[in-house]
Amino acid sequence: MPAQTDYYQTLGVKRDASPDDIKKAYRRLARKYHPDLNPGDKAAEERFKKVQEAFDVLSDSKKKKMYDQFGFYSESGFPGGAQAPPNAGFGFGGFDFSDVFSGGAPGAAGGAFSDIFSQFFGRQQRQEAAPRPEKGTDLEYSLAIDFWQAIKGTQVRLNIHRLDLCSICKGTGQAGSASSVCPQCHGSGNVQQMAGAMRFSLTCPRCGGSGRLRNACPNCRGESRVSVSEHVEVRIPPGAATGSRLRVAGKGNAGTLGAPPGDLYITVRVEDHPLFSREGDDIHIRIPVTVAEAGLGAKIEVPTVDGRALLKIPQGTQNGQKFRLREKGVYNARKNSHGDQIVEISIQAPDIRDERTRELLRKLGELDPRDPRADIWAKV
């Protein structure tokens, strides 16, 4: 038997990981290695396929049970003619139990012993192979928008790749309603397979245990779904921030056998602005003022996300002092309110170009002989 993939290692989880832990690990790796986020990266594409395969097995309780017990998962049991894995607990190579438990008739297929294994490897796998509706998986996309699109809101058009129902067979995977007897199991739904000297009754891999075959849809090749590229209009609400997660219902992968589709989740990343910075719903800005404006007081215009606003600078304003402009921040739709704008004052030293300016500054120093560092020395 060829070496098997360690699905737990692929997802980076322990063997006793819970279903939630497995799902979280899958989503994290799927976002990291998704082909749309790594265009042209073949290594990332292969890793994404392996992550998808591992999650397909470990997220299904029946598939996981077989994988945990035998170290592999196969729709048709042991690979053709292979010995049962050592951890399966079978050590009877070279002895045909069918002769012992079938009433002594060599080659007979009946008997209690074969029934026991038939129940485990036949009926159980028939249940696994039985098709059942499955909800479509969710899709994750990342979207970068600029500062003003986040503040004001915007409408963007995304090109996504998803699995949609086949338009030819309408999601059935079959072409027409005619069926024929499966040539592999001859209509029984089971096939006999040898593992060393032991014979097992397994679910027919060709018909899935139904005993009959229907013509596969030529468009989707019987998969019921096809990969499509689709444009989706997404509305970014005002006030979106980095890390905001938007949900577009029904735009994930299509479900099977009438099950609902998954959803599309979009994670927003907001680009920086050269002047404004944001903390929650508040906008922060650093505004330069002259020594005269800070010392004598002034009324100045400052930019906000809603235009210009008048700010009163009181007499004796200090460098780094902050003022609050109420409701001049980001609009929060959930609270139906605006944040504030915080204005930090940056006092600019005068540009000394002539002797007259120097003399004025000397006189200013004589008029205000206070030592601005006096408090510092008092605390040392």
Short mmCIF file of N, CA, C and O in Angstrom, two decimals, residues 1 4 66 69-72 77-93 117 120-121 193-200 202:
data_model
loop_
_atom_site.label_atom_id
_atom_site.label_comp_id
_atom_site.label_asym_id
_atom_site.label_seq_id
_atom_site.Cartn_x
_atom_site.Cartn_y
_atom_site.Cartn_z
N MET A 1 0.85 -1.19 0.00
CA MET A 1 0.00 0.00 0.00
C MET A 1 0.89 1.24 0.00
O MET A 1 1.85 1.33 0.77
N GLN A 4 0.56 6.90 3.02
CA GLN A 4 -0.65 7.71 3.14
C GLN A 4 -0.32 9.09 3.68
O GLN A 4 0.63 9.28 4.44
N MET A 66 -12.94 5.89 9.47
CA MET A 66 -12.15 4.92 8.70
C MET A 66 -10.69 5.36 8.62
O MET A 66 -9.78 4.54 8.76
N GLN A 69 -8.87 4.66 11.87
CA GLN A 69 -8.67 3.24 12.16
C GLN A 69 -7.64 2.59 11.24
O GLN A 69 -6.85 1.75 11.67
N PHE A 70 -7.64 3.00 9.95
CA PHE A 70 -6.79 2.32 8.98
C PHE A 70 -5.68 3.18 8.40
O PHE A 70 -4.82 2.69 7.68
N GLY A 71 -5.69 4.49 8.68
CA GLY A 71 -4.64 5.35 8.18
C GLY A 71 -4.86 5.85 6.77
O GLY A 71 -4.00 6.52 6.20
N PHE A 72 -6.02 5.55 6.18
CA PHE A 72 -6.36 6.05 4.85
C PHE A 72 -7.87 6.05 4.71
O PHE A 72 -8.58 5.43 5.49
N GLY A 77 -12.97 0.89 0.01
CA GLY A 77 -12.27 0.02 0.96
C GLY A 77 -10.79 -0.01 0.67
O GLY A 77 -10.20 0.98 0.27
N PHE A 78 -10.13 -1.18 0.88
CA PHE A 78 -8.71 -1.29 0.66
C PHE A 78 -8.41 -1.18 -0.83
O PHE A 78 -9.15 -1.71 -1.66
N PRO A 79 -7.33 -0.50 -1.18
CA PRO A 79 -6.93 -0.46 -2.59
C PRO A 79 -6.77 -1.87 -3.14
O PRO A 79 -6.35 -2.78 -2.44
N GLY A 80 -7.12 -2.02 -4.46
CA GLY A 80 -7.24 -3.34 -5.07
C GLY A 80 -6.14 -4.32 -4.75
O GLY A 80 -4.98 -4.09 -5.06
N GLY A 81 -6.54 -5.45 -4.10
CA GLY A 81 -5.61 -6.53 -3.83
C GLY A 81 -4.66 -6.29 -2.69
O GLY A 81 -3.82 -7.13 -2.40
N ALA A 82 -4.76 -5.12 -1.99
CA ALA A 82 -3.78 -4.81 -0.95
C ALA A 82 -4.09 -5.53 0.33
O ALA A 82 -5.23 -5.89 0.60
N GLN A 83 -3.05 -5.77 1.13
CA GLN A 83 -3.24 -6.38 2.44
C GLN A 83 -3.92 -5.37 3.36
O GLN A 83 -3.74 -4.17 3.22
N ALA A 84 -4.69 -5.90 4.31
CA ALA A 84 -5.28 -5.02 5.31
C ALA A 84 -4.17 -4.38 6.11
O ALA A 84 -3.15 -5.01 6.36
N PRO A 85 -4.30 -3.09 6.52
CA PRO A 85 -3.27 -2.42 7.29
C PRO A 85 -3.00 -3.16 8.59
O PRO A 85 -3.90 -3.79 9.16
N PRO A 86 -1.76 -3.06 9.12
CA PRO A 86 -1.40 -3.77 10.35
C PRO A 86 -2.28 -3.37 11.52
O PRO A 86 -2.63 -4.19 12.35
N ASN A 87 -2.65 -2.08 11.61
CA ASN A 87 -3.46 -1.66 12.75
C ASN A 87 -4.92 -2.09 12.64
O ASN A 87 -5.73 -1.77 13.48
N ALA A 88 -5.26 -2.78 11.54
CA ALA A 88 -6.64 -3.27 11.45
C ALA A 88 -6.85 -4.49 12.33
O ALA A 88 -7.97 -4.90 12.57
N GLY A 89 -5.76 -5.13 12.81
CA GLY A 89 -5.88 -6.24 13.75
C GLY A 89 -6.04 -7.58 13.08
O GLY A 89 -6.48 -8.54 13.70
N PHE A 90 -5.70 -7.70 11.77
CA PHE A 90 -5.85 -8.97 11.07
C PHE A 90 -4.47 -9.58 10.87
O PHE A 90 -3.61 -8.97 10.25
N GLY A 91 -4.26 -10.81 11.37
CA GLY A 91 -2.97 -11.46 11.21
C GLY A 91 -3.13 -12.88 10.74
O GLY A 91 -2.45 -13.76 11.26
N PHE A 92 -4.03 -13.14 9.81
CA PHE A 92 -4.36 -14.51 9.43
C PHE A 92 -4.00 -14.77 7.97
O PHE A 92 -4.73 -15.45 7.26
N GLY A 93 -2.90 -14.18 7.49
CA GLY A 93 -2.53 -14.36 6.09
C GLY A 93 -2.36 -15.84 5.73
O GLY A 93 -1.78 -16.62 6.50
N PHE A 117 -17.73 -9.46 8.47
CA PHE A 117 -16.93 -8.50 7.72
C PHE A 117 -17.76 -7.80 6.65
O PHE A 117 -17.50 -6.65 6.30
N PHE A 120 -19.41 -4.91 8.27
CA PHE A 120 -18.51 -3.78 8.55
C PHE A 120 -18.06 -3.08 7.29
O PHE A 120 -18.16 -1.87 7.14
N PHE A 121 -17.55 -3.91 6.31
CA PHE A 121 -16.97 -3.30 5.13
C PHE A 121 -17.98 -3.11 4.00
O PHE A 121 -17.74 -2.34 3.09
N GLN A 193 -13.73 -8.48 -2.86
CA GLN A 193 -12.34 -8.05 -3.00
C GLN A 193 -11.48 -8.81 -2.02
O GLN A 193 -11.89 -9.06 -0.88
N MET A 194 -10.29 -9.21 -2.45
CA MET A 194 -9.38 -9.97 -1.61
C MET A 194 -8.36 -9.04 -0.98
O MET A 194 -7.86 -8.12 -1.62
N ALA A 195 -8.09 -9.28 0.31
CA ALA A 195 -7.00 -8.60 1.03
C ALA A 195 -6.13 -9.71 1.59
O ALA A 195 -6.43 -10.28 2.63
N GLY A 196 -5.08 -10.05 0.88
CA GLY A 196 -4.29 -11.23 1.24
C GLY A 196 -5.13 -12.47 0.96
O GLY A 196 -5.59 -12.70 -0.13
N ALA A 197 -5.37 -13.28 2.02
CA ALA A 197 -6.18 -14.48 1.87
C ALA A 197 -7.60 -14.25 2.34
O ALA A 197 -8.39 -15.19 2.43
N MET A 198 -7.94 -13.01 2.66
CA MET A 198 -9.28 -12.71 3.19
C MET A 198 -10.12 -12.05 2.11
O MET A 198 -9.65 -11.21 1.34
N ARG A 199 -11.38 -12.43 2.09
CA ARG A 199 -12.32 -11.90 1.10
C ARG A 199 -13.28 -10.94 1.79
O ARG A 199 -13.84 -11.23 2.83
N PHE A 200 -13.49 -9.78 1.19
CA PHE A 200 -14.39 -8.78 1.75
C PHE A 200 -15.47 -8.42 0.74
O PHE A 200 -15.23 -8.38 -0.46
N LEU A 202 -17.51 -5.43 -0.50
CA LEU A 202 -17.42 -3.97 -0.46
C LEU A 202 -18.48 -3.34 -1.34
O LEU A 202 -18.96 -3.94 -2.30
#
